[in-house]
CSV table of C-alpha atoms in Angstrom, one decimal:
chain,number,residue,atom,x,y,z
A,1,UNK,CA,-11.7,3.9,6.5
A,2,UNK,CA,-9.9,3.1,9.6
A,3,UNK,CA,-12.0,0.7,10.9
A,4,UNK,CA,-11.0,-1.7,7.3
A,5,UNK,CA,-7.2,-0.6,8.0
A,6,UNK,CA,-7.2,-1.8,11.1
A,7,UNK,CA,-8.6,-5.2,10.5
A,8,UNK,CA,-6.6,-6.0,7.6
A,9,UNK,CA,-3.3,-4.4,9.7
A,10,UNK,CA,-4.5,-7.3,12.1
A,11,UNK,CA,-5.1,-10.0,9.7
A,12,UNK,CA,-1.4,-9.2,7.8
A,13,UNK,CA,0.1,-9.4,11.0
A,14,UNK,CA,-1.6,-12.7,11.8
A,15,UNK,CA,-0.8,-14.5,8.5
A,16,UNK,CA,3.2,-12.5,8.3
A,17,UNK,CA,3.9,-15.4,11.3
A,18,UNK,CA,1.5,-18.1,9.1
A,19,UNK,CA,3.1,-21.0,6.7
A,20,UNK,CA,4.1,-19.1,3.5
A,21,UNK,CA,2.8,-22.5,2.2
A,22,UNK,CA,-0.3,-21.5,3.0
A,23,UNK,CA,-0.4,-17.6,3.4
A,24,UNK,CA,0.4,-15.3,0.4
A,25,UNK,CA,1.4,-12.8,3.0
A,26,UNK,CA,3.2,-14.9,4.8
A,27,UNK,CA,5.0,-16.1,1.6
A,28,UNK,CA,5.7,-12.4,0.8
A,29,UNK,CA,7.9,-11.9,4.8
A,30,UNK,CA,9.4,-15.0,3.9
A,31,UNK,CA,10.6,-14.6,0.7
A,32,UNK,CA,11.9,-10.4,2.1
A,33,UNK,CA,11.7,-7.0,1.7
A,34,UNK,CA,13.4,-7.3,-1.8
A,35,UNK,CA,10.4,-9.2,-2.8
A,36,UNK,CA,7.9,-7.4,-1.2
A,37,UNK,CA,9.2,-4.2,-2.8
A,38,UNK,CA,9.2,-5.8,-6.5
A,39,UNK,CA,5.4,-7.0,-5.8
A,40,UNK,CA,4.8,-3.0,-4.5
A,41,UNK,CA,6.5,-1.7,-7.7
A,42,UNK,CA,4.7,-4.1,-10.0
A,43,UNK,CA,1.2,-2.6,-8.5
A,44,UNK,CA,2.3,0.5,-9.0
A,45,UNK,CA,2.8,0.5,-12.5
A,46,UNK,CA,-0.4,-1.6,-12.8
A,47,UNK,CA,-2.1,1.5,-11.4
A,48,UNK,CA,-0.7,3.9,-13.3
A,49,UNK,CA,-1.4,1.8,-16.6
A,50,UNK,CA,-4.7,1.3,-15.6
A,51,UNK,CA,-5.1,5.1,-14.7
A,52,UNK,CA,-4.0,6.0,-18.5
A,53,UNK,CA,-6.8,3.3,-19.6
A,54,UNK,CA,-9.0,4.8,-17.2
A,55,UNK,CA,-8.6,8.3,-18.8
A,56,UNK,CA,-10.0,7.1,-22.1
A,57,UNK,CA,-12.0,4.6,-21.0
A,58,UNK,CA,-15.4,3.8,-19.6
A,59,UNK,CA,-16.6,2.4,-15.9
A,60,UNK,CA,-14.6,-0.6,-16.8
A,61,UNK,CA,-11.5,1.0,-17.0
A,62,UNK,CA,-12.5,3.2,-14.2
A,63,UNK,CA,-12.9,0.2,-11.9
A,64,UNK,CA,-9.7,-1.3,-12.8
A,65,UNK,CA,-7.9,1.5,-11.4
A,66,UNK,CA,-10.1,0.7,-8.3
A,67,UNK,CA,-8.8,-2.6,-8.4
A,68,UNK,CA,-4.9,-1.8,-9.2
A,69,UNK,CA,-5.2,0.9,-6.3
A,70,UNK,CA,-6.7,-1.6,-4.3
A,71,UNK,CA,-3.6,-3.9,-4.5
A,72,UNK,CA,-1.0,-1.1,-4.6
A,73,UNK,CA,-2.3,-0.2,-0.8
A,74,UNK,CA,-2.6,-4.1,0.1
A,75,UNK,CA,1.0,-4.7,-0.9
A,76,UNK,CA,2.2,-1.2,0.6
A,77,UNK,CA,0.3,-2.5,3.7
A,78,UNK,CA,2.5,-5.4,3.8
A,79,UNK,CA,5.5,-3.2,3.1
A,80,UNK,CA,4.9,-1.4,5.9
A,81,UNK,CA,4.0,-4.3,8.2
A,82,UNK,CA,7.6,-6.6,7.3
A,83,UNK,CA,9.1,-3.2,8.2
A,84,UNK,CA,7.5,-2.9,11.8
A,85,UNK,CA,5.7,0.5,10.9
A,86,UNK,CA,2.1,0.9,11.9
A,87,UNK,CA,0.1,2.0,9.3
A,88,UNK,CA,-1.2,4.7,11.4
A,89,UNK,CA,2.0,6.1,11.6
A,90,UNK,CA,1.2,7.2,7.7
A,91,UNK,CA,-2.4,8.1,8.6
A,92,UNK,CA,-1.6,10.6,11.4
A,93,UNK,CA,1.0,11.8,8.9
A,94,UNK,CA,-1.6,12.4,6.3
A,95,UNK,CA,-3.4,14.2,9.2
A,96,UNK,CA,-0.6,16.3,10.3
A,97,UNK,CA,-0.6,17.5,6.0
A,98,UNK,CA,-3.8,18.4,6.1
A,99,UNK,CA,-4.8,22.0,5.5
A,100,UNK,CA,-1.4,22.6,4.6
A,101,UNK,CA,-0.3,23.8,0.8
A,102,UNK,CA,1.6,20.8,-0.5
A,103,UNK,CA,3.9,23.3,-1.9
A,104,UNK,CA,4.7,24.4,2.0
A,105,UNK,CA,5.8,21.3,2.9
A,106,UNK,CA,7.5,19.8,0.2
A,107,UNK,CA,9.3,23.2,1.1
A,108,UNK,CA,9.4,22.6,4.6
A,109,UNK,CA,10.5,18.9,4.2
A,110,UNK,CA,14.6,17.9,4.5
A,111,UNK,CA,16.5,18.1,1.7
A,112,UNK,CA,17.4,14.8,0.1
């Protein structure tokens, strides 16, 4: 799974500097985080729509969610990416989680 994060990491660094005539990505940088964080939020409740669907529903539904989840990581991708955060930065942080209760740290976590 890296191996695809990488290479789109690369390309959405490539097109963030491209004409945002020309780039959807590059339209997304230019038009700010603002923007980029109403496309995010849109996906997400796409996903979580097509999740409820999903519940009821046959392999249609159930590759719709594939679909919606697809674009919620694509856009959170570019998120991260306008921000200057690699997105192994979250991968070694789902690494450092792992074999840990959630519950632990969510408990060990600051409060907010």
């Amino acid at each position: 799974m890296s191996d695809i994060l990488d290479q789109l990491a690369t390309v959405l660094e490539q097109r963030r500097h491209a004409d945002p005539e020309a780039s959807y990505v590059a339209s997304l940088h230019h038009k700010g985080l603002n923007k980029i964080l109403e496309k995010l939020g849109e996906e997400a409740t796409e996903t979580l729509l097509a999740a409820k669907d999903a519940a009821q529903g046959d392999e249609p539904e159930r590759q719709a969610v594939v679909a919606e989840t697809a674009d919620l990581w694509f856009h959170s991708l570019v998120m991260l990416s306008h921000l200057g955060i690699d997105h192994q930065a979250v991968l070694d942080e789902l690494a450092r989680r792992f074999g840990i209760s959630g519950l632990d740290e969510k408990a060990a976590r600051p409060s907010e």
